[in-house]
Coordinates of C-alpha atoms in Angstrom, one line a residue:
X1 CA 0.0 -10.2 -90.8
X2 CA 2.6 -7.9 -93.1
X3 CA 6.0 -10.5 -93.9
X4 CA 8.3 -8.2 -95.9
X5 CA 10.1 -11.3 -96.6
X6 CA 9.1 -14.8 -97.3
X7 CA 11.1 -17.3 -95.2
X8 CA 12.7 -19.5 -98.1
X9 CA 14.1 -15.8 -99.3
X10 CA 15.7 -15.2 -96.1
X11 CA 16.8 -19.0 -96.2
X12 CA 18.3 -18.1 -99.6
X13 CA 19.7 -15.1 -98.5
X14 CA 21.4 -16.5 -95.5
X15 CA 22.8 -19.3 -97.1
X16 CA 24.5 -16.4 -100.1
X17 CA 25.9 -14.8 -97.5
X18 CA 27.4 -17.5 -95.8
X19 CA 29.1 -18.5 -99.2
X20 CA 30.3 -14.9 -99.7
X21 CA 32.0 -14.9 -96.1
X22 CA 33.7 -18.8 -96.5
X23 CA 34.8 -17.2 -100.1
X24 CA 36.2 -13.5 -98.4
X25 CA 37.0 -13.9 -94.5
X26 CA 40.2 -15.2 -94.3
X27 CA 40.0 -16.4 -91.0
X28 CA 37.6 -18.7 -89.8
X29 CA 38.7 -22.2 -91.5
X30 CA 38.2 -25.4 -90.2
X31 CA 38.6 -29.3 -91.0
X32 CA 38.1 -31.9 -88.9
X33 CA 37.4 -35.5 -89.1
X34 CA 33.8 -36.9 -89.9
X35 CA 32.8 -33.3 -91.3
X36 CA 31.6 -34.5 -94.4
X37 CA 29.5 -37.0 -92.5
X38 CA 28.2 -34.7 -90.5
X39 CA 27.6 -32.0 -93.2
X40 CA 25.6 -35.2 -94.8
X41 CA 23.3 -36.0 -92.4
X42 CA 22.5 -32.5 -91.2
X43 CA 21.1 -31.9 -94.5
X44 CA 19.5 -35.4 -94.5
X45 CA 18.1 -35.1 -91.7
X46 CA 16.3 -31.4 -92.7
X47 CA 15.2 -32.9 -95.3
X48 CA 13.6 -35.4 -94.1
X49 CA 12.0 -33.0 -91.6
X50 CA 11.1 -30.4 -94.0
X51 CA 9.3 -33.6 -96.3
X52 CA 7.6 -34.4 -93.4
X53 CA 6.1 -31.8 -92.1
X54 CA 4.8 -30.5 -95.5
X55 CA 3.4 -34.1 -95.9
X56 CA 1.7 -33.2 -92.8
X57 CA 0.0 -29.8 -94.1
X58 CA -1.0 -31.0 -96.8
X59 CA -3.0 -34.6 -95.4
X60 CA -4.6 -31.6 -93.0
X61 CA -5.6 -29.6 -96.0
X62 CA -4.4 -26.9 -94.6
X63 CA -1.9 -24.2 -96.1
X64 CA 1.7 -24.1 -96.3
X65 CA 2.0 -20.3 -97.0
X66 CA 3.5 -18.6 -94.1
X67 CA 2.8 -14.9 -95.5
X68 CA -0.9 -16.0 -95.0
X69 CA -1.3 -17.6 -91.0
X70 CA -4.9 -16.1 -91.5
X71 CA -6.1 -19.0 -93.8
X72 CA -5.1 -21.8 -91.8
X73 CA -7.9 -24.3 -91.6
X74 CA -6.7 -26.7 -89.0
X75 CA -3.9 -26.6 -86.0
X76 CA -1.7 -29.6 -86.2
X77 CA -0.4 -30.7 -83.3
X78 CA 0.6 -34.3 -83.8
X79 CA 3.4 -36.3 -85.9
X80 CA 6.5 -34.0 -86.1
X81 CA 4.6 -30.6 -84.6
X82 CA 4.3 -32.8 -80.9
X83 CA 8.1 -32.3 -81.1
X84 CA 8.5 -28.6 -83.1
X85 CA 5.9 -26.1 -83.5
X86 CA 8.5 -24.8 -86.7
X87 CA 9.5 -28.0 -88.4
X88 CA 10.1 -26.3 -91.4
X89 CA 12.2 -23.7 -89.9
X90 CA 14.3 -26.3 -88.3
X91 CA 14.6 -27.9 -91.5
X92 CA 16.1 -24.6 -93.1
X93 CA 18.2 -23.9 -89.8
X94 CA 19.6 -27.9 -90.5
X95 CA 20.6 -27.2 -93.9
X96 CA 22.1 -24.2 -93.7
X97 CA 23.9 -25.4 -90.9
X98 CA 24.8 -28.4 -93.1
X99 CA 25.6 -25.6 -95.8
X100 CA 28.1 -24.3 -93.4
X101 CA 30.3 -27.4 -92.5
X102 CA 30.4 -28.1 -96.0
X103 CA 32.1 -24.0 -96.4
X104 CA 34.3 -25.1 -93.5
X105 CA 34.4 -21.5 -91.7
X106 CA 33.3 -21.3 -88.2
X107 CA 31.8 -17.3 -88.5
X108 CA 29.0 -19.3 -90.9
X109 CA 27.6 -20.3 -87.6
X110 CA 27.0 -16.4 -86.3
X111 CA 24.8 -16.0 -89.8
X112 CA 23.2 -19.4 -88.9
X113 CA 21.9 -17.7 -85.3
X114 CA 21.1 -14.3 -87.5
X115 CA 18.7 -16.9 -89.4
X116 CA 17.2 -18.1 -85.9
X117 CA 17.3 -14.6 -84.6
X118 CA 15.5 -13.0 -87.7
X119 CA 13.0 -15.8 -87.9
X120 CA 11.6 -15.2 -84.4
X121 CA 11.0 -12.3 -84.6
X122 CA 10.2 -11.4 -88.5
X123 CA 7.8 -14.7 -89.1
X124 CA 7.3 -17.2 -85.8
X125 CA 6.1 -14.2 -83.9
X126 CA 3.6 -12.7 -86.0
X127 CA 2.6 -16.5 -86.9
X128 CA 2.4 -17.2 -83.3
X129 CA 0.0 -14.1 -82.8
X130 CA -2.2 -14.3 -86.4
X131 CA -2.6 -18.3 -84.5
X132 CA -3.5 -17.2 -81.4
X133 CA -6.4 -15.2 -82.8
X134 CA -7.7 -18.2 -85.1
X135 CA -7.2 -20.8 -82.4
X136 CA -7.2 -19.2 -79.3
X137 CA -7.1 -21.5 -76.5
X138 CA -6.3 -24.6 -78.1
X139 CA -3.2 -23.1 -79.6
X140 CA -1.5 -21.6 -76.6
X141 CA -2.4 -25.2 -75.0
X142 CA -0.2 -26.6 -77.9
X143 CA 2.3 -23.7 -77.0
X144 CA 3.2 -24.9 -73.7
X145 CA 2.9 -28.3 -75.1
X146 CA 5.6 -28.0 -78.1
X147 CA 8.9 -26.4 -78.2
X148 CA 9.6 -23.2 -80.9
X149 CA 12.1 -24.8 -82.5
X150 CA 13.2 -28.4 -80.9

């Protein structure tokens, strides 16, 4: 599988942009009550995701890498990846969404669904395909058993 670009970079990337438009764009403001809450437990909650599904991967003894599907040692398919084939992805999605109502401009939320969009097709696809080969039938049973995202 050839990644030009490892997910936390495009995580990283995303969330500079999305500072660079709240700082620019004029337009696009907004305020409204319980944001901060919101803002708060977004990021908790992808946190709390993103710690539990690494926890995960590692009690497998499997890798984390996503530039490197191909070493994969063992599918898991229970605890948080029954609910999200991605966990970690969602995690990122969560904070930079969490990144975005903290900014307070609505147009964060069109680089948010860049993030989704790039993701599918840049890293879950060629995941989903390098998995398919190591797995075969077991993971496209898990495919039609989990969700992408949530």
């Amino acid at each position: 599988m050839k990644l030009k670009i490892p997910p936390i970079v495009v995580f990283l990337v995303s969330g500079s942009l999305m500072y660079l438009l709240a700082e620019f764009l004029p337009a696009g403001y907004f305020d409204f009550f319980g944001r901060h809450y919101l803002m708060i437990f977004l990021a908790a909650f992808g946190i709390v995701i993103a710690g539990v599904a690494l926890f995960q991967f590692y009690a497998a003894k499997t890798t984390i890498d996503p530039t490197q599907p191909d070493k994969t040692k063992k599918l898991v398919v229970n605890g948080i990846y029954a609910y999200s084939r991605n966990p970690m992805y969602l995690a990122m999605l969560l904070l930079l969404l969490a990144w975005g109502i903290w900014l307070g401009n609505a147009f964060n939320t069109l680089l948010a669904a860049g993030f989704v969009a790039y993701m599918n097709r840049f890293q879950i696809e060629p995941e989903e395909h390098a998995l398919t080969k190591i797995f075969n039938k077991d993971y496209k049973q898990y495919c039609v058993l989990a969700r992408r995202w949530f």
